[in-house]
XYZ file of C-alpha atoms in Angstrom:
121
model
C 13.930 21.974 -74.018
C 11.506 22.171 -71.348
C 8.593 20.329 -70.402
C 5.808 22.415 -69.612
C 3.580 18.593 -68.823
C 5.881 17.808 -66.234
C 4.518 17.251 -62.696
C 5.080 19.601 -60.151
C 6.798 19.039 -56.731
C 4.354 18.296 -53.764
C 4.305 21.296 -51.280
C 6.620 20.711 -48.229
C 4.942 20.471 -44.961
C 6.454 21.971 -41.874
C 4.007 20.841 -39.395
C 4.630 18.324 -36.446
C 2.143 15.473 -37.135
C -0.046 15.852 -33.643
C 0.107 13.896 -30.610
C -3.749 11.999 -30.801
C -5.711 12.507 -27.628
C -6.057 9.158 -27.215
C -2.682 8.815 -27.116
C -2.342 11.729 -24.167
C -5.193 10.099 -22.416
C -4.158 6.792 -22.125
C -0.765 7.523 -20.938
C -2.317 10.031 -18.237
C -5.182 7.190 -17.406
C -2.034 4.652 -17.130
C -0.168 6.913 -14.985
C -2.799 7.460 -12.416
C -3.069 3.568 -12.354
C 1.006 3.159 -11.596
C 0.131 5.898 -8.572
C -3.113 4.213 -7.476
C -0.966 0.640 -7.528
C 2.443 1.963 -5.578
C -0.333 3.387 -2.852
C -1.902 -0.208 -2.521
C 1.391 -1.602 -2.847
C 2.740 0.685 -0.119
C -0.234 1.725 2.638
C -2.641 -1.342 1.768
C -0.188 -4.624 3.642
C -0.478 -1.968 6.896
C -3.977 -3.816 7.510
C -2.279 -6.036 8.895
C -2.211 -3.801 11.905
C -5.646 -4.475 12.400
C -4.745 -8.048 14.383
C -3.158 -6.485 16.838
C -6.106 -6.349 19.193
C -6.455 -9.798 18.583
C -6.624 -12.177 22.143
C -5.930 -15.780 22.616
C -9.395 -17.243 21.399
C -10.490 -14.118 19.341
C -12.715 -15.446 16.568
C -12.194 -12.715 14.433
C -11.194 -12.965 10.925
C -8.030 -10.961 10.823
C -6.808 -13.186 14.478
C -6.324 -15.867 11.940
C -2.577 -16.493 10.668
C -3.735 -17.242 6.787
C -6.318 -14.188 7.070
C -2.791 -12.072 7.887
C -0.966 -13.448 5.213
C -3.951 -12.639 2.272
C -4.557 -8.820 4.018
C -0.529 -8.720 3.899
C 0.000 -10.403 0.722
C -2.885 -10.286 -1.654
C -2.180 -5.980 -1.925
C 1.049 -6.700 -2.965
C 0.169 -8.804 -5.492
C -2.347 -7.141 -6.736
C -0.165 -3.712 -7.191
C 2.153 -5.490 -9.009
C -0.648 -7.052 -11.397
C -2.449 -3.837 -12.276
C 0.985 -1.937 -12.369
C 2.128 -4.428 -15.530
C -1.826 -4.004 -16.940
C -1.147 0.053 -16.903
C 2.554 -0.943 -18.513
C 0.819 -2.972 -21.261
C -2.543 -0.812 -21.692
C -0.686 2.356 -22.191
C 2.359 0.854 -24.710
C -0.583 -0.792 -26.735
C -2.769 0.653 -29.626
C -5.702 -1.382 -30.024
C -8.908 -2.364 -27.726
C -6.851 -4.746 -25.430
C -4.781 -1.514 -23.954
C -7.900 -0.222 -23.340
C -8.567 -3.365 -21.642
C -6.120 -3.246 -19.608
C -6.207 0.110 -18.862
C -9.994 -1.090 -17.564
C -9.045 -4.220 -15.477
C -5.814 -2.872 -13.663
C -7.692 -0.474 -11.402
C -10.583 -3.003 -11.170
C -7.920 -5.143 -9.613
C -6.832 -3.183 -7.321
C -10.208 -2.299 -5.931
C -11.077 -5.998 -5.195
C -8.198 -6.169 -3.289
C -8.888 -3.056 -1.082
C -12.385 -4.618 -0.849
C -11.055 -7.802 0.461
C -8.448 -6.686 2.633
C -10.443 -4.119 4.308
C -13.460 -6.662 4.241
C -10.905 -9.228 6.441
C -9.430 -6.639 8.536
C -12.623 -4.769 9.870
C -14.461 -8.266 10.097
């Protein structure tokens, strides 16, 4: 006996699903951010360089020993910081990735800022 009111099977679908551009974007955006941090990281702590002028009695900024250590330091830190923002920003789905994908290179600028701000002072 056959049941002509029976339901019939739902198609099969051979496509992919497809990769959201927001997706693509905010691992691209995140990747520039890791390259834009290991640069800092890397090239930034050589503003330290910039004391080496520096004269017994120089009343320059960077002549100071704590002014060294934040135009050494502060870079580093900072790399590290926006590098775990771009880790976070691009694993996560919601507004706070984007977030983080926001502040990381904002970071990162402020400490260029600062650094070069102490070293050409």
């Amino acid at each position: 006996m056959i049941n002509d009111e029976a339901p019939t099977a739902l198609p099969v679908r051979d496509e992919a699903q497809s990769v959201r551009a927001s997706v693509v974007g905010r691992i691209f955006i995140g990747l520039l951010i890791l390259a834009f941090a290991g640069v800092t990281g890397l090239f930034a702590p050589l503003l330290v360089m910039a004391s080496d002028s520096c004269n017994e009695g120089d009343a320059r900024m960077i002549c100071s020993a704590g002014a060294q250590q934040i135009v050494g330091g502060l870079p580093v830190a900072a790399a590290f910081v926006a590098a775990l923002l771009a880790v976070v920003g691009m694993g996560s789905r919601s507004a706070a990735g984007w977030g983080c994908l926001v502040a990381a290179p904002c970071v990162l600028v402020v400490s260029w800022v600062v650094s070069l701000g102490i070293a050409g002072a």
